[in-house]
XYZ file of C-alpha atoms in Angstrom:
358
model
C 136.668 81.152 24.685
C 136.678 83.443 21.652
C 139.601 85.437 23.122
C 141.712 82.263 23.257
C 140.791 81.385 19.679
C 141.617 84.913 18.499
C 144.996 84.824 20.258
C 145.911 81.518 18.609
C 144.675 82.724 15.231
C 146.680 85.954 15.525
C 149.843 83.961 16.161
C 149.042 81.822 13.118
C 148.579 84.853 10.894
C 151.870 86.363 11.990
C 153.567 83.190 10.808
C 151.523 82.803 7.628
C 151.526 86.484 6.580
C 147.804 86.871 7.159
C 146.792 83.930 5.001
C 143.157 83.036 5.775
C 142.717 79.985 7.968
C 139.687 78.568 6.201
C 138.256 78.929 2.705
C 134.474 78.602 2.677
C 133.621 77.217 -0.760
C 130.067 77.596 -2.036
C 129.531 76.034 -5.459
C 126.356 77.395 -7.000
C 124.214 77.148 -10.093
C 121.145 79.363 -10.605
C 120.240 79.598 -6.926
C 120.704 83.287 -6.253
C 117.782 83.477 -3.814
C 119.076 80.575 -1.707
C 122.632 81.906 -1.945
C 121.503 85.050 -0.123
C 120.511 82.953 2.900
C 123.868 81.142 2.876
C 125.761 84.437 2.729
C 123.649 85.876 5.526
C 124.661 82.891 7.653
C 128.316 83.414 6.776
C 128.086 87.112 7.631
C 127.020 86.233 11.191
C 129.933 83.913 12.012
C 131.606 84.286 15.405
C 135.002 83.758 13.741
C 136.269 87.219 12.651
C 136.055 87.909 8.912
C 139.786 88.427 8.517
C 140.450 84.803 9.460
C 138.521 83.191 6.607
C 137.738 83.774 2.959
C 134.599 83.019 0.974
C 134.848 81.494 -2.501
C 131.674 81.608 -4.566
C 132.222 79.261 -7.499
C 129.575 80.148 -10.066
C 129.121 77.054 -12.229
C 127.598 78.776 -15.254
C 124.605 80.492 -13.637
C 122.274 82.545 -15.832
C 120.483 84.305 -12.976
C 121.736 87.246 -10.873
C 124.296 85.260 -8.864
C 127.154 87.619 -9.770
C 125.038 90.639 -8.828
C 124.337 89.102 -5.414
C 128.044 88.530 -4.858
C 128.853 92.120 -5.834
C 126.336 93.395 -3.315
C 127.608 91.187 -0.501
C 131.224 92.176 -1.050
C 130.348 95.462 0.634
C 129.789 93.681 3.943
C 131.997 90.660 3.233
C 135.307 92.021 1.878
C 136.733 88.500 2.170
C 134.384 87.265 -0.581
C 135.804 86.251 -3.950
C 133.724 85.401 -7.004
C 135.066 82.710 -9.348
C 133.368 81.769 -12.596
C 133.711 78.126 -13.667
C 132.168 77.617 -17.133
C 132.606 73.825 -17.258
C 129.426 72.340 -15.751
C 129.484 69.839 -12.903
C 129.568 69.961 -9.106
C 132.848 68.053 -8.901
C 134.447 70.429 -11.407
C 133.283 73.397 -9.336
C 134.627 71.826 -6.136
C 137.991 71.195 -7.779
C 138.070 74.803 -8.948
C 137.548 75.846 -5.325
C 140.565 73.745 -4.319
C 142.752 75.387 -6.955
C 141.607 78.877 -5.956
C 141.802 78.390 -2.180
C 144.439 80.260 -0.173
C 143.894 78.352 3.075
C 144.976 75.233 4.916
C 141.360 74.140 5.288
C 138.504 74.259 2.818
C 134.916 74.148 4.097
C 132.274 73.145 1.568
C 128.830 74.614 2.144
C 125.871 74.029 -0.159
C 124.388 77.117 -1.763
C 121.066 76.277 -0.085
C 122.551 75.637 3.377
C 122.668 78.076 6.287
C 125.482 77.660 8.847
C 124.978 78.259 12.554
C 126.841 81.317 13.952
C 129.598 79.212 15.562
C 130.069 76.925 12.550
C 133.547 78.078 11.501
C 134.764 78.665 15.055
C 133.782 75.112 16.003
C 135.502 73.674 12.939
C 138.704 75.622 13.595
C 138.844 74.666 17.287
C 138.196 71.018 16.420
C 141.076 70.910 13.953
C 143.398 72.451 16.544
C 142.347 70.456 19.626
C 141.429 66.951 18.440
C 144.392 64.597 18.165
C 145.327 63.178 15.791
C 144.213 66.079 13.646
C 141.213 65.093 11.493
C 141.462 65.121 7.723
C 137.799 66.019 7.439
C 135.220 67.433 9.852
C 131.467 67.357 9.374
C 128.421 68.165 11.420
C 124.649 67.819 11.475
C 122.551 68.897 8.515
C 119.084 69.776 9.764
C 116.082 70.363 7.508
C 114.637 73.801 6.882
C 111.382 72.934 5.176
C 109.894 75.580 2.902
C 106.452 74.408 3.955
C 105.177 72.188 6.765
C 107.282 69.030 7.239
C 105.606 66.084 5.471
C 104.459 63.174 7.615
C 104.863 60.559 4.903
C 108.673 60.581 4.563
C 110.366 57.874 6.679
C 113.487 58.900 8.550
C 115.715 56.294 6.900
C 115.268 57.856 3.442
C 115.936 61.439 4.553
C 119.441 61.060 3.127
C 117.806 61.862 -0.213
C 117.523 65.440 1.083
C 121.178 65.425 2.296
C 120.073 65.428 5.938
C 122.448 64.065 8.578
C 122.435 63.652 12.353
C 124.955 61.357 14.055
C 124.029 62.388 17.579
C 124.839 65.086 20.117
C 128.395 64.004 21.019
C 131.625 64.641 19.064
C 133.186 61.414 17.783
C 135.239 59.786 15.039
C 133.444 58.400 11.989
C 134.076 55.193 10.094
C 132.654 54.314 6.701
C 129.877 53.890 5.747
C 129.272 56.942 7.963
C 130.850 60.138 6.655
C 130.174 63.906 6.417
C 127.830 64.961 3.627
C 128.770 67.513 0.983
C 126.503 70.238 2.314
C 128.722 70.495 5.401
C 132.231 69.074 5.120
C 135.633 70.656 5.796
C 138.910 69.131 4.598
C 142.583 69.725 4.988
C 143.237 71.159 1.554
C 146.540 69.315 1.104
C 144.749 66.010 1.646
C 142.342 66.794 -1.190
C 145.267 67.654 -3.429
C 147.030 64.387 -2.614
C 143.822 62.497 -3.400
C 143.567 64.183 -6.812
C 140.432 66.154 -6.007
C 136.855 65.081 -6.624
C 136.111 62.613 -9.411
C 134.591 64.497 -12.326
C 132.971 61.273 -13.525
C 130.696 61.713 -10.512
C 128.859 64.687 -9.076
C 125.707 66.490 -10.095
C 125.402 68.123 -13.472
C 122.633 70.705 -13.614
C 119.224 69.902 -12.151
C 118.401 66.743 -14.104
C 121.594 64.684 -13.754
C 121.785 63.886 -10.023
C 124.776 61.549 -10.190
C 126.505 61.458 -6.802
C 129.083 59.378 -4.939
C 132.060 61.712 -5.400
C 132.167 62.353 -1.657
C 132.225 58.672 -0.715
C 134.940 58.090 -3.296
C 137.200 60.817 -1.900
C 136.810 59.348 1.589
C 137.746 55.910 0.284
C 140.871 57.311 -1.356
C 141.894 59.153 1.810
C 141.447 55.993 3.867
C 143.530 53.977 1.398
C 146.246 56.637 1.710
C 146.123 56.277 5.486
C 144.603 59.739 5.827
C 140.974 58.827 6.430
C 140.489 60.493 9.829
C 136.886 61.669 9.703
C 135.372 63.541 12.643
C 131.858 64.616 13.577
C 131.047 67.614 15.764
C 127.413 68.317 16.656
C 128.053 72.044 17.154
C 129.211 72.502 13.544
C 125.678 72.320 12.209
C 123.923 73.792 9.209
C 120.336 73.989 8.048
C 119.530 72.661 4.583
C 116.720 74.470 2.772
C 114.283 71.983 1.248
C 112.154 73.681 -1.366
C 108.552 72.833 -2.039
C 109.428 71.372 -5.444
C 111.397 68.588 -3.708
C 108.693 67.652 -1.219
C 106.938 65.195 -3.488
C 107.280 61.523 -4.325
C 108.265 62.102 -7.957
C 111.345 64.114 -6.969
C 112.311 61.549 -4.331
C 112.030 58.680 -6.802
C 114.030 60.625 -9.386
C 116.701 61.267 -6.760
C 116.649 57.594 -5.700
C 116.996 56.424 -9.314
C 120.153 58.516 -9.664
C 121.401 57.202 -6.336
C 121.239 53.705 -7.809
C 123.146 54.812 -10.880
C 125.707 56.508 -8.656
C 126.283 53.301 -6.700
C 126.988 51.449 -9.941
C 129.419 54.076 -11.241
C 131.075 54.355 -7.840
C 131.658 50.608 -7.688
C 133.516 50.751 -10.992
C 135.601 53.743 -9.935
C 136.531 51.840 -6.782
C 137.919 48.987 -8.836
C 134.949 46.639 -9.273
C 134.770 45.267 -12.846
C 131.566 45.295 -14.846
C 131.358 41.514 -14.548
C 131.250 41.865 -10.755
C 128.304 44.230 -11.000
C 126.413 41.824 -13.249
C 127.160 39.068 -10.761
C 125.572 41.188 -8.037
C 122.500 41.720 -10.186
C 122.143 38.073 -11.166
C 122.716 36.984 -7.580
C 119.910 39.248 -6.422
C 117.683 38.049 -9.245
C 118.088 34.290 -8.899
C 119.493 33.616 -5.440
C 117.678 36.201 -3.361
C 114.752 36.808 -5.752
C 115.154 40.496 -5.067
C 112.643 41.851 -7.637
C 109.904 39.566 -6.330
C 110.776 40.426 -2.741
C 110.642 44.143 -3.476
C 107.263 43.818 -5.174
C 105.880 41.842 -2.238
C 107.285 44.383 0.207
C 105.638 47.188 -1.745
C 102.259 45.445 -1.751
C 102.481 44.711 1.972
C 103.477 48.284 2.721
C 100.806 49.905 0.556
C 98.329 50.783 3.361
C 101.107 52.517 5.369
C 102.169 55.715 3.577
C 105.662 55.862 5.135
C 106.362 52.178 4.517
C 105.080 52.495 0.946
C 107.406 55.441 0.281
C 110.388 53.495 1.632
C 109.566 50.461 -0.522
C 109.196 52.578 -3.650
C 112.486 54.368 -3.002
C 114.347 51.064 -2.636
C 112.771 49.603 -5.773
C 113.592 52.616 -7.931
C 117.165 52.702 -6.590
C 117.627 49.083 -7.708
C 116.267 50.001 -11.121
C 118.763 52.867 -11.352
C 121.639 50.514 -10.530
C 120.518 48.028 -13.200
C 120.055 50.826 -15.748
C 123.606 52.123 -15.253
C 125.195 48.676 -15.500
C 123.180 47.939 -18.643
C 124.094 51.323 -20.147
C 127.786 50.785 -19.453
C 127.598 47.322 -21.033
C 125.937 48.630 -24.187
C 128.127 51.707 -24.618
C 131.378 50.040 -23.576
C 131.970 52.650 -20.886
C 134.700 50.724 -19.067
C 135.462 52.987 -16.142
C 138.322 51.672 -14.019
C 140.436 52.742 -11.084
C 142.730 54.544 -13.540
C 140.060 57.213 -13.919
C 141.342 60.586 -12.712
C 139.807 64.039 -12.277
C 140.678 66.492 -15.033
C 142.747 68.541 -12.568
C 146.109 67.015 -11.708
C 147.762 67.255 -8.322
C 149.958 70.075 -9.605
C 147.001 72.017 -10.997
C 145.038 71.590 -7.780
C 148.010 72.851 -5.821
C 148.991 75.905 -7.847
C 145.801 76.871 -9.653
C 144.471 76.553 -13.171
C 146.176 77.830 -16.309
C 143.296 80.065 -17.341
C 141.798 83.125 -15.714
C 138.611 82.125 -13.895
C 138.524 84.752 -11.191
C 136.589 87.922 -11.875
C 137.380 91.035 -9.922
C 134.116 92.529 -8.785
């Protein structure tokens, strides 16, 4: 099987003057220790090194991230280090688009470890599935730092960016989509969509705003390019540190999920009045706050059910907080919002020197 892939890849490189097939983009911020595990996983890929490149986008780290990259360049000559001083996950992802030399760009979290056949599976899927997918994702399995907790219900595991859509390859339709820890796009499609919204996306460790992935999928679908595919063999493990395995972190993450939903609704064209209508409808028609309180009280003896009820309640509070904040500050986000990188900049690169030669 690998011989056939290599033959097809060799023909591609003859045509493309040895341009790498896939850019693996790892956006990182002060996670040098976890980055080592990700790079170890990349170094063991069944796809030969010369057929992909690795872009480490350092989003302002103050630890030894650059030193780690320098060390790994000895065994991974296809690794490039790019420094992006403007904070924000979406900004870092857009920088990866502008710096990529490949047709496909595979996003891997800095605390995710790909299986050995990850890139080979992605490449074969792009070349064999018809019509060709715009985006391919796969399972994201947990790699717990300590023993897996027994009090976290399965339907809130999305807070840890875990994903499993089964053991068979198939097309995906929203609301199902690949998660950011393991998603590979046709680069041109990302450029046509304007890149990731920089009004969304995490900013450091305290601002956990998300929703930029869902938004890009919505845009691609509206453009008629929303062909999302899932392959169970393109899996990664997501490292879940001990500091996240507690209720406080989960509630903090859920609160920001609620805020993300509110911001995402506005970016997808919903006016602020519509969001208030949703809130008032839940308050008066469905009596949502009372229902959530009753659900929490009923679930209290069951630790898993209690966790689920608390997560849902805090997410609602996050949504309300964001709508209220936007109303007070006059932050009228609309569908005219664009990422700071234009289509041209995403296609040809930025106007300032980000790349550091190591």
